[in-house]
């Protein structure tokens, strides 16, 4: 097994290689505006670090969000392209699950929350680092304050709103290393991972203007 994992659902552009036992190379850069520019060089970098070629990859793992429309699409389209070019399966893993897997919280329940912009968070609740209790959702922090009161939390969304998440912990952003490790564990247990379908949870920011005026000549 050689899994190439990547995620662009958060400001982190993150890539890793996992050989079925351990992460053998990884790269993470935080830049919310340069996902498309940074992702492929990061793939080249981890392959070079591991001393491997792309054709050695036996499967691709990609974070499915939730996340902003544009950034999330970069990772998903890249993963699909690699899968088609290499003839290998592409597995989806919820980005929040990757953060939960990396969380250093001894026992749950706890919350994972990422920044959804617009003064909202993407979030889900977990029983432990491998078991999600709720579907991913997007809400204003004040709207979920009673549900998450007193619970430990991880992720940039939790760190942004300490009045709602006073027990916030690192990691701030997901790492492809955690995604890869979680996917490898589930595959080794015989689980079937979901297809790489995006969890947008809301419409993209870019919209066609209302009352659009046609300016082409008749």
PDB file of N, CA and C in Angstrom, residues 85-121:
ATOM      1  N   UNK A  85      -5.444   9.079 -13.946  1.00  0.00           N
ATOM      2  CA  UNK A  85      -4.164   8.917 -14.635  1.00  0.00           C
ATOM      3  C   UNK A  85      -3.427   7.655 -14.199  1.00  0.00           C
ATOM      4  N   UNK A  86      -3.543   7.327 -12.912  1.00  0.00           N
ATOM      5  CA  UNK A  86      -2.815   6.172 -12.378  1.00  0.00           C
ATOM      6  C   UNK A  86      -3.648   4.886 -12.389  1.00  0.00           C
ATOM      7  N   UNK A  87      -4.955   5.025 -12.584  1.00  0.00           N
ATOM      8  CA  UNK A  87      -5.822   3.849 -12.530  1.00  0.00           C
ATOM      9  C   UNK A  87      -5.931   3.260 -11.141  1.00  0.00           C
ATOM     10  N   UNK A  88      -5.967   4.155 -10.122  1.00  0.00           N
ATOM     11  CA  UNK A  88      -6.047   3.699  -8.729  1.00  0.00           C
ATOM     12  C   UNK A  88      -7.299   4.294  -8.081  1.00  0.00           C
ATOM     13  N   UNK A  89      -7.781   3.687  -6.998  1.00  0.00           N
ATOM     14  CA  UNK A  89      -8.984   4.207  -6.337  1.00  0.00           C
ATOM     15  C   UNK A  89      -8.721   5.540  -5.638  1.00  0.00           C
ATOM     16  N   UNK A  90      -9.757   6.356  -5.574  1.00  0.00           N
ATOM     17  CA  UNK A  90      -9.702   7.621  -4.844  1.00  0.00           C
ATOM     18  C   UNK A  90     -10.703   7.536  -3.690  1.00  0.00           C
ATOM     19  N   UNK A  91     -10.213   7.723  -2.466  1.00  0.00           N
ATOM     20  CA  UNK A  91     -11.029   7.582  -1.273  1.00  0.00           C
ATOM     21  C   UNK A  91     -11.287   8.941  -0.637  1.00  0.00           C
ATOM     22  N   UNK A  92     -12.513   9.186  -0.228  1.00  0.00           N
ATOM     23  CA  UNK A  92     -12.848  10.418   0.469  1.00  0.00           C
ATOM     24  C   UNK A  92     -12.837  10.224   1.979  1.00  0.00           C
ATOM     25  N   UNK A  93     -12.318  11.223   2.680  1.00  0.00           N
ATOM     26  CA  UNK A  93     -12.351  11.227   4.141  1.00  0.00           C
ATOM     27  C   UNK A  93     -12.785  12.624   4.580  1.00  0.00           C
ATOM     28  N   UNK A  94     -13.754  12.698   5.462  1.00  0.00           N
ATOM     29  CA  UNK A  94     -14.198  13.984   5.979  1.00  0.00           C
ATOM     30  C   UNK A  94     -13.022  14.712   6.634  1.00  0.00           C
ATOM     31  N   UNK A  95     -12.822  15.969   6.263  1.00  0.00           N
ATOM     32  CA  UNK A  95     -11.724  16.754   6.812  1.00  0.00           C
ATOM     33  C   UNK A  95     -11.815  16.867   8.332  1.00  0.00           C
ATOM     34  N   UNK A  96     -13.021  16.996   8.852  1.00  0.00           N
ATOM     35  CA  UNK A  96     -13.194  17.071  10.303  1.00  0.00           C
ATOM     36  C   UNK A  96     -12.735  15.781  10.979  1.00  0.00           C
ATOM     37  N   UNK A  97     -12.941  14.632  10.304  1.00  0.00           N
ATOM     38  CA  UNK A  97     -12.487  13.354  10.858  1.00  0.00           C
ATOM     39  C   UNK A  97     -10.963  13.321  10.972  1.00  0.00           C
ATOM     40  N   UNK A  98     -10.276  13.932   9.979  1.00  0.00           N
ATOM     41  CA  UNK A  98      -8.827  13.995  10.044  1.00  0.00           C
ATOM     42  C   UNK A  98      -8.343  14.814  11.227  1.00  0.00           C
ATOM     43  N   UNK A  99      -9.016  15.934  11.488  1.00  0.00           N
ATOM     44  CA  UNK A  99      -8.665  16.746  12.649  1.00  0.00           C
ATOM     45  C   UNK A  99      -8.924  15.984  13.951  1.00  0.00           C
ATOM     46  N   UNK A 100     -10.037  15.282  14.010  1.00  0.00           N
ATOM     47  CA  UNK A 100     -10.356  14.502  15.207  1.00  0.00           C
ATOM     48  C   UNK A 100      -9.303  13.423  15.444  1.00  0.00           C
ATOM     49  N   UNK A 101      -8.854  12.793  14.351  1.00  0.00           N
ATOM     50  CA  UNK A 101      -7.865  11.721  14.476  1.00  0.00           C
ATOM     51  C   UNK A 101      -6.544  12.246  15.034  1.00  0.00           C
ATOM     52  N   UNK A 102      -6.225  13.499  14.706  1.00  0.00           N
ATOM     53  CA  UNK A 102      -4.966  14.091  15.165  1.00  0.00           C
ATOM     54  C   UNK A 102      -5.078  14.729  16.542  1.00  0.00           C
ATOM     55  N   UNK A 103      -6.292  14.839  17.068  1.00  0.00           N
ATOM     56  CA  UNK A 103      -6.495  15.532  18.340  1.00  0.00           C
ATOM     57  C   UNK A 103      -5.900  14.747  19.501  1.00  0.00           C
ATOM     58  N   UNK A 104      -5.236  15.458  20.381  1.00  0.00           N
ATOM     59  CA  UNK A 104      -4.647  14.832  21.563  1.00  0.00           C
ATOM     60  C   UNK A 104      -5.607  14.985  22.744  1.00  0.00           C
ATOM     61  N   UNK A 105      -6.756  14.319  22.613  1.00  0.00           N
ATOM     62  CA  UNK A 105      -7.781  14.366  23.661  1.00  0.00           C
ATOM     63  C   UNK A 105      -8.012  12.937  24.123  1.00  0.00           C
ATOM     64  N   UNK A 106      -7.771  12.695  25.379  1.00  0.00           N
ATOM     65  CA  UNK A 106      -7.784  11.330  25.899  1.00  0.00           C
ATOM     66  C   UNK A 106      -9.134  10.657  25.751  1.00  0.00           C
ATOM     67  N   UNK A 107     -10.207  11.372  26.045  1.00  0.00           N
ATOM     68  CA  UNK A 107     -11.534  10.782  25.941  1.00  0.00           C
ATOM     69  C   UNK A 107     -12.563  11.855  25.626  1.00  0.00           C
ATOM     70  N   UNK A 108     -13.637  11.426  24.964  1.00  0.00           N
ATOM     71  CA  UNK A 108     -14.658  12.359  24.521  1.00  0.00           C
ATOM     72  C   UNK A 108     -15.798  12.456  25.508  1.00  0.00           C
ATOM     73  N   UNK A 109     -16.863  13.138  25.066  1.00  0.00           N
ATOM     74  CA  UNK A 109     -17.009  13.714  23.736  1.00  0.00           C
ATOM     75  C   UNK A 109     -16.213  15.012  23.574  1.00  0.00           C
ATOM     76  N   UNK A 110     -15.950  15.348  22.305  1.00  0.00           N
ATOM     77  CA  UNK A 110     -15.311  16.618  22.003  1.00  0.00           C
ATOM     78  C   UNK A 110     -15.809  17.106  20.654  1.00  0.00           C
ATOM     79  N   UNK A 111     -15.445  18.330  20.310  1.00  0.00           N
ATOM     80  CA  UNK A 111     -15.943  18.987  19.110  1.00  0.00           C
ATOM     81  C   UNK A 111     -14.769  19.332  18.199  1.00  0.00           C
ATOM     82  N   UNK A 112     -14.979  19.197  16.899  1.00  0.00           N
ATOM     83  CA  UNK A 112     -14.049  19.714  15.896  1.00  0.00           C
ATOM     84  C   UNK A 112     -14.752  20.855  15.174  1.00  0.00           C
ATOM     85  N   UNK A 113     -14.087  21.994  15.063  1.00  0.00           N
ATOM     86  CA  UNK A 113     -14.697  23.159  14.415  1.00  0.00           C
ATOM     87  C   UNK A 113     -13.662  23.871  13.558  1.00  0.00           C
ATOM     88  N   UNK A 114     -13.970  24.080  12.281  1.00  0.00           N
ATOM     89  CA  UNK A 114     -13.099  24.824  11.384  1.00  0.00           C
ATOM     90  C   UNK A 114     -13.774  26.128  10.988  1.00  0.00           C
ATOM     91  N   UNK A 115     -12.990  27.047  10.478  1.00  0.00           N
ATOM     92  CA  UNK A 115     -13.509  28.364  10.118  1.00  0.00           C
ATOM     93  C   UNK A 115     -14.286  28.283   8.807  1.00  0.00           C
ATOM     94  N   UNK A 116     -15.569  28.623   8.856  1.00  0.00           N
ATOM     95  CA  UNK A 116     -16.409  28.612   7.659  1.00  0.00           C
ATOM     96  C   UNK A 116     -16.580  30.015   7.080  1.00  0.00           C
ATOM     97  N   UNK A 117     -15.872  31.000   7.647  1.00  0.00           N
ATOM     98  CA  UNK A 117     -16.039  32.399   7.256  1.00  0.00           C
ATOM     99  C   UNK A 117     -17.476  32.842   7.562  1.00  0.00           C
ATOM    100  N   UNK A 118     -17.819  34.078   7.168  1.00  0.00           N
ATOM    101  CA  UNK A 118     -19.169  34.628   7.417  1.00  0.00           C
ATOM    102  C   UNK A 118     -19.573  34.507   8.887  1.00  0.00           C
ATOM    103  N   UNK A 119     -18.584  34.493   9.787  1.00  0.00           N
ATOM    104  CA  UNK A 119     -18.824  34.354  11.228  1.00  0.00           C
ATOM    105  C   UNK A 119     -19.527  33.045  11.569  1.00  0.00           C
ATOM    106  N   UNK A 120     -19.183  31.980  10.807  1.00  0.00           N
ATOM    107  CA  UNK A 120     -19.734  30.643  11.036  1.00  0.00           C
ATOM    108  C   UNK A 120     -18.598  29.636  11.176  1.00  0.00           C
ATOM    109  N   UNK A 121     -18.945  28.442  11.655  1.00  0.00           N
ATOM    110  CA  UNK A 121     -17.990  27.340  11.737  1.00  0.00           C
ATOM    111  C   UNK A 121     -18.592  26.089  11.107  1.00  0.00           C
TER     112      UNK A 121
END
